[in-house]
Short mmCIF file of C-alpha atoms in Angstrom, two decimals:
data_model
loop_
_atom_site.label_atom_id
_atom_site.label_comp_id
_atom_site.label_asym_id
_atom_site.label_seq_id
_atom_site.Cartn_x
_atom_site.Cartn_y
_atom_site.Cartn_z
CA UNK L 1 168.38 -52.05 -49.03
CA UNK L 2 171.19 -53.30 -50.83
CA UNK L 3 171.67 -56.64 -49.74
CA UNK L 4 167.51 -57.32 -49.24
CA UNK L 5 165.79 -54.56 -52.34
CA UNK L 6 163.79 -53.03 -49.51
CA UNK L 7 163.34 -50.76 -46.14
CA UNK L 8 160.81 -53.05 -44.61
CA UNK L 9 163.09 -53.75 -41.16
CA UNK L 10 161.89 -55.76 -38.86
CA UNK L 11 162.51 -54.49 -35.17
CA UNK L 12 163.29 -58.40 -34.37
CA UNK L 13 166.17 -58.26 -37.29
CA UNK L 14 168.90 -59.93 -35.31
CA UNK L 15 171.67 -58.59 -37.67
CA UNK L 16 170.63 -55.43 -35.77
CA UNK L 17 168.16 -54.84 -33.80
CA UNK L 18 168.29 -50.90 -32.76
CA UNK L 19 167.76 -50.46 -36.88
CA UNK L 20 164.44 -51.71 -36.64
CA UNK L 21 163.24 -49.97 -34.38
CA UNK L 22 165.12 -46.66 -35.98
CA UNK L 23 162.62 -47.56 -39.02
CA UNK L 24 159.86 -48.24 -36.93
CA UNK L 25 160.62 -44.25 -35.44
CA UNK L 26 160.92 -42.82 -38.84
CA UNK L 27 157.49 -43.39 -39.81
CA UNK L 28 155.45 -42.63 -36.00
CA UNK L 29 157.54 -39.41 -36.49
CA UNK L 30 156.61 -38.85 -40.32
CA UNK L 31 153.25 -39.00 -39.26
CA UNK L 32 153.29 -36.40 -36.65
CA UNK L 33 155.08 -34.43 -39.31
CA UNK L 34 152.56 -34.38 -41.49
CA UNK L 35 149.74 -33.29 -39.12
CA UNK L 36 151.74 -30.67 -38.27
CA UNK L 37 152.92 -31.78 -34.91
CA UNK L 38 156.50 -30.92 -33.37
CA UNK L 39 158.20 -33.74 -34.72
CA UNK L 40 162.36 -34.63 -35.46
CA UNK L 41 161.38 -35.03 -39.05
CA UNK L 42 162.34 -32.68 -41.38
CA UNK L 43 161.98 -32.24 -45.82
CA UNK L 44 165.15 -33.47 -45.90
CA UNK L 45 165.05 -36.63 -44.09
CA UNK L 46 161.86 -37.19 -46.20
CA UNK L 47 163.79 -36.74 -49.20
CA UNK L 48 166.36 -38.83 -48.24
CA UNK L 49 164.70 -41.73 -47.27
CA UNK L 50 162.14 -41.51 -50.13
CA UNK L 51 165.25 -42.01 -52.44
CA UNK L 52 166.27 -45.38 -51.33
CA UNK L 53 162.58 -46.13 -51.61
CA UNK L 54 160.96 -46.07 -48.13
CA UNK L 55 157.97 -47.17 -47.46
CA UNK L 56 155.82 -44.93 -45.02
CA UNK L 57 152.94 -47.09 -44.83
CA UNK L 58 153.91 -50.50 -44.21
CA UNK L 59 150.55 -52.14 -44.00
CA UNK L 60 150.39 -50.93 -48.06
CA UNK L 61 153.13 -53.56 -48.74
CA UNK L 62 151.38 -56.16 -46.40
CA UNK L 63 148.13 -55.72 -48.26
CA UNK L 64 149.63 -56.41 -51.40
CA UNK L 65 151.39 -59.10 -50.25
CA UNK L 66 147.94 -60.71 -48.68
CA UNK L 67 146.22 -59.63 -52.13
CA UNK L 68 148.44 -61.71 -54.50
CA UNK L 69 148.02 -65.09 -51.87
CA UNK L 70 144.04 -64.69 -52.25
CA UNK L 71 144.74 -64.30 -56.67
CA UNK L 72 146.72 -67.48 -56.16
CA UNK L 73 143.57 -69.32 -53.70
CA UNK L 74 141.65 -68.41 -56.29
CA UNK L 75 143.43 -69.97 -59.02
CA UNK L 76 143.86 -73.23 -57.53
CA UNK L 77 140.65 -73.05 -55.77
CA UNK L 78 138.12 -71.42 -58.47
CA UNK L 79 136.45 -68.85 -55.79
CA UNK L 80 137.75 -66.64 -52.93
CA UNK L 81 135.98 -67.64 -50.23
CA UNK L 82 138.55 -68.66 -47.60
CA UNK L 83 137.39 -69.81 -44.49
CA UNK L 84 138.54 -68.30 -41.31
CA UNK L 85 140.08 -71.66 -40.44
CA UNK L 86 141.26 -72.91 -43.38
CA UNK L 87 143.53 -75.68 -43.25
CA UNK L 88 145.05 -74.32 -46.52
CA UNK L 89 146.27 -70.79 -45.46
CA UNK L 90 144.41 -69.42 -41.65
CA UNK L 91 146.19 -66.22 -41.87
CA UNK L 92 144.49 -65.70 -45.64
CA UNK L 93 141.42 -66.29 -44.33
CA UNK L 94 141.79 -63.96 -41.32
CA UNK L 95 142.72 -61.31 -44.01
CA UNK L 96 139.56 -62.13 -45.99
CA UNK L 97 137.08 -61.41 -43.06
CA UNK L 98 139.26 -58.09 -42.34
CA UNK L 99 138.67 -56.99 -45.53
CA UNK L 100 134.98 -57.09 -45.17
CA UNK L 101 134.99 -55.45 -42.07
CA UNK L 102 136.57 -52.63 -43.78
CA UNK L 103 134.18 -52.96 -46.45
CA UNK L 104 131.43 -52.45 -44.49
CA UNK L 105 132.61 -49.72 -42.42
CA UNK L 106 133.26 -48.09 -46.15
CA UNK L 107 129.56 -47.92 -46.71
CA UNK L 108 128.51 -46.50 -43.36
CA UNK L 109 131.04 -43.68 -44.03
CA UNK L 110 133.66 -45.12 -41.37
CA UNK L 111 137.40 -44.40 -42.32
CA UNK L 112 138.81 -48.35 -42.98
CA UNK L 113 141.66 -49.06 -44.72
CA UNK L 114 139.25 -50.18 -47.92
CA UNK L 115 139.70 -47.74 -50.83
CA UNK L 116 138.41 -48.00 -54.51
CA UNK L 117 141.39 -49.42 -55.64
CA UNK L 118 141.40 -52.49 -53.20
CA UNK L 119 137.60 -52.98 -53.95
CA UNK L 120 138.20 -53.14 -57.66
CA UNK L 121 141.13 -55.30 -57.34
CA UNK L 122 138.82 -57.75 -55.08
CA UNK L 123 136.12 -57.39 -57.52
CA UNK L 124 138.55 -58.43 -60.16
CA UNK L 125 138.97 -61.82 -58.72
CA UNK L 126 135.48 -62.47 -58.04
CA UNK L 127 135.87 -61.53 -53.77
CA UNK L 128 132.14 -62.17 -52.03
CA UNK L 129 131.33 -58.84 -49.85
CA UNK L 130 128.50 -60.68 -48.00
CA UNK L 131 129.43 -64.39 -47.66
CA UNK L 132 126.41 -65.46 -46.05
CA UNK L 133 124.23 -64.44 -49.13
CA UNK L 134 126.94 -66.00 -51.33
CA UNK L 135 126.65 -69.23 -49.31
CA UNK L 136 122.75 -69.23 -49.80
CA UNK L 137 123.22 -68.64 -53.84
CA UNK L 138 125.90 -71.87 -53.64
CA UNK L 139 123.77 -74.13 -51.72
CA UNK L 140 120.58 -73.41 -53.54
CA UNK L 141 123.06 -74.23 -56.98
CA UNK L 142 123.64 -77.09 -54.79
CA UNK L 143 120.09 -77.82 -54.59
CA UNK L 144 119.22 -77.39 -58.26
CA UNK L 145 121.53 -80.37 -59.06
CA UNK L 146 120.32 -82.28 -56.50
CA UNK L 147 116.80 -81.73 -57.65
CA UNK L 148 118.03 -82.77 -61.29
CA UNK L 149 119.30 -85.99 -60.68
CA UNK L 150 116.65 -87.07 -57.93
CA UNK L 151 113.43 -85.23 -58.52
CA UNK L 152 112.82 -83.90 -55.64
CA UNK L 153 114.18 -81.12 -53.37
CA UNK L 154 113.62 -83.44 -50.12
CA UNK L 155 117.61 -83.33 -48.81
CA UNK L 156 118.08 -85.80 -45.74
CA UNK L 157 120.59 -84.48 -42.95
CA UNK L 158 122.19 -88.04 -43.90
CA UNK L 159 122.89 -87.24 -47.63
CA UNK L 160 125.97 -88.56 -47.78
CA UNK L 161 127.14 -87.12 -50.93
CA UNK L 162 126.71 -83.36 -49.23
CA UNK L 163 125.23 -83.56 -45.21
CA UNK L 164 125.26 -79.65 -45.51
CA UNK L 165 123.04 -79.09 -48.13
CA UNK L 166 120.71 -81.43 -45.50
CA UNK L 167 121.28 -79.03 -43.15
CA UNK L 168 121.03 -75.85 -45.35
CA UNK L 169 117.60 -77.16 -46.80
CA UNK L 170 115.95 -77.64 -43.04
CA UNK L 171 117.69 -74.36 -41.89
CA UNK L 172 115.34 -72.56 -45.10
CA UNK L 173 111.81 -74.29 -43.67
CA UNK L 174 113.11 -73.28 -40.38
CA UNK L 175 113.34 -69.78 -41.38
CA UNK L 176 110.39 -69.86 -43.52
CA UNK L 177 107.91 -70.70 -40.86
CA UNK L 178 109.59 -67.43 -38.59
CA UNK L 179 109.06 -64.97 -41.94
CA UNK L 180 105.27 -66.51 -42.21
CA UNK L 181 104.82 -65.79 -38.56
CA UNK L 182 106.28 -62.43 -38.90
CA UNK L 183 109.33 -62.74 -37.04
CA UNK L 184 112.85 -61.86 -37.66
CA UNK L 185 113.97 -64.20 -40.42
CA UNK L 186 117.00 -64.55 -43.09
CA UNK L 187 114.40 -65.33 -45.72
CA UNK L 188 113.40 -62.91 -48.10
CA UNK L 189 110.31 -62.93 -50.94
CA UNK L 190 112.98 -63.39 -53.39
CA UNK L 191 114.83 -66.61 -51.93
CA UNK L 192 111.29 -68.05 -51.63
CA UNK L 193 110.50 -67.85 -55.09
CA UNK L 194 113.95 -69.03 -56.08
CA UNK L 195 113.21 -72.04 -53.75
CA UNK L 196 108.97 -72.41 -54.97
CA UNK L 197 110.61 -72.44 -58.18
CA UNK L 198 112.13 -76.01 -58.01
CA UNK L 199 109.52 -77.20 -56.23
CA UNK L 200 110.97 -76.53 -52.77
CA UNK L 201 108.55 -78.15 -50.12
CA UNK L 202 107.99 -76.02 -47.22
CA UNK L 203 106.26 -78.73 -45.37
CA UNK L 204 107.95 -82.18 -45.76
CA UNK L 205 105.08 -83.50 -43.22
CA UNK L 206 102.81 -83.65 -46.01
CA UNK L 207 104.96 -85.57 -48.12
CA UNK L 208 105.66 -88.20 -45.68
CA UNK L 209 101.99 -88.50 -44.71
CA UNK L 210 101.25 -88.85 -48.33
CA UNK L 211 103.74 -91.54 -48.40
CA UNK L 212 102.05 -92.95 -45.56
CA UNK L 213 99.06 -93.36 -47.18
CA UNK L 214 99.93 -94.90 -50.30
CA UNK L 215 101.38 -97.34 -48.38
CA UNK L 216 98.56 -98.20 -46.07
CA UNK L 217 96.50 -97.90 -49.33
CA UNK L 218 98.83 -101.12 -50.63
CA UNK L 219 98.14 -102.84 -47.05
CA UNK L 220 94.36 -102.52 -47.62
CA UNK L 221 94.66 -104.31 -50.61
CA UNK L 222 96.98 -107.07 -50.06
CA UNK L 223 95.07 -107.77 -46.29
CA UNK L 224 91.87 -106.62 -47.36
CA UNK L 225 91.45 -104.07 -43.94
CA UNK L 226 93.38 -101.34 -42.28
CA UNK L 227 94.10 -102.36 -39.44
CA UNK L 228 97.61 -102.23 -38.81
CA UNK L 229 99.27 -103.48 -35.97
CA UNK L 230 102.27 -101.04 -34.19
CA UNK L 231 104.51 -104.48 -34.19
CA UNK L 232 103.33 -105.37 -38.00
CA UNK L 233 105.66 -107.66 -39.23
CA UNK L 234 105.08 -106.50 -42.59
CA UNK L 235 105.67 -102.84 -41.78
CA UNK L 236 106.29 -101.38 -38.69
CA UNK L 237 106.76 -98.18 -39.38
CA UNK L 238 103.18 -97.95 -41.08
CA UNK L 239 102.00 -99.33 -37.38
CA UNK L 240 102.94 -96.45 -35.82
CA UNK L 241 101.98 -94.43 -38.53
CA UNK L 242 98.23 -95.43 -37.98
CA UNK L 243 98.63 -94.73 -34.35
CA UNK L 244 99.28 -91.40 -35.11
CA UNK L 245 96.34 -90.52 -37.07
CA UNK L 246 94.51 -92.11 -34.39
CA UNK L 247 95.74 -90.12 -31.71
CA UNK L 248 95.71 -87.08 -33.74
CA UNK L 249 91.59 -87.96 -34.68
CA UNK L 250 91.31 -87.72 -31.32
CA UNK L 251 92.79 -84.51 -30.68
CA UNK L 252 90.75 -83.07 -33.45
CA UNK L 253 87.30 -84.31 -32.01
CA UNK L 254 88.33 -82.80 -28.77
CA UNK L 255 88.98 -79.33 -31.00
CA UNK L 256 92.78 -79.30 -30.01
CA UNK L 257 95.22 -78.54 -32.97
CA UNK L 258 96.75 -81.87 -34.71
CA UNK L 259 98.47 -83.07 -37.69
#
């Protein structure tokens, strides 16, 4: 204690060893003691050793310790949601997900090592319980700029500037079509009038057959007829477009479910 200002001995101290895992014994016996076990611990051993300051519960020092790395993520991150792989500190972020397990076994009544203290103190530096929902909230933020500067919530997979937001924004019609059905789905009432809001389109179909149109409208009056050909010079892609409302005519004639 002396030389290092604590009692935290490691059993792999190399300076010595057999004290490490003397400490180690004080506290497996400590507890025994104080469930009223047979145990070599005695008042006076307590005493003693609480007097130079030691530390029974050694995972109180490494929380602590764990604690003051996320207040300093946080600071030179702005949030403190650290990724089970991040590059910038792994063992952080495997703290962060223990800390919601414990949180969560807190609310169903399960003894965790989460108390009201460490929930506060989390709370204090803005820690996200449930970082799926907090994920949601920042890509829909996400979305809400996107829709200022481009007018439109339509989010390729190729964005560029953000692919996941892309992603994010098919993964909600995804969803959306299992919660219409019935089915199990992450989206709630709430998130889909968040998303109606902005003008979220559920269906981009519509909007690209709209598209379409206006654009075979433009054909019809620059060639005077609509018949576009699938290897149109002028616009292949409205070629095949026309093929497809053929095709799906057809399938509605013969009463089978089209576009």
């Amino acid at each position: 204690v002396k030389e290092f200002g604590h009692t935290r001995v490691s059993r792999t101290f190399l300076q010595n060893p057999p004290l490490g895992h003397w400490v180690l014994r004080q506290r497996r016996v400590y507890r025994k003691f104080q469930k009223g076990l047979q145990s070599s611990m005695t008042s006076t051993k307590i005493q003693l050793l609480e007097k130079i300051g030691f530390e029974w519960d050694i995972s109180v020092h490494s929380w602590d310790k764990s604690y003051e790395e996320l207040v300093k993520y946080v600071k030179e991150f702005g949030h403190a949601r650290v990724l089970l792989d991040s590059s910038q500190n792994p063992q952080l972020g495997s703290w962060v997900r223990a800390q919601r397990r414990s949180y969560k076994k807190n609310l169903k009544g399960v003894t965790s090592g989460m108390t009201k203290n460490r929930i506060e103190l989390l709370n204090k530096v803005g820690f996200e319980w449930d970082v799926l929902r907090d994920l949601w909230n920042t890509r829909y933020a996400e979305l809400v700029a996107f829709v200022k500067e481009f007018g439109h919530t339509r989010v390729s997979r190729t964005f560029l500037q953000n692919p996941p937001l892309g992603h994010w924004v098919l993964r909600q019609r995804r969803v959306y079509r299992k919660f219409q059905k019935g089915l199990q789905s992450s989206m709630t009432s709430t998130k889909i009038q968040l998303l109606e809001k902005i003008g979220f389109e559920w269906d981009i179909s519509v909007h690209s057959w709209d598209k379409s149109y206006e654009e075979l409208v433009k054909y019809v009056k620059e060639f005077g007829h609509a018949r576009v050909l699938l290897d149109s010079s002028q616009n292949p892609q409205l070629g095949s477009w026309v093929r497809a409302q053929r095709r799906s005519y057809k399938k509605n004639l013969k009463g089978v479910t089209s576009g």
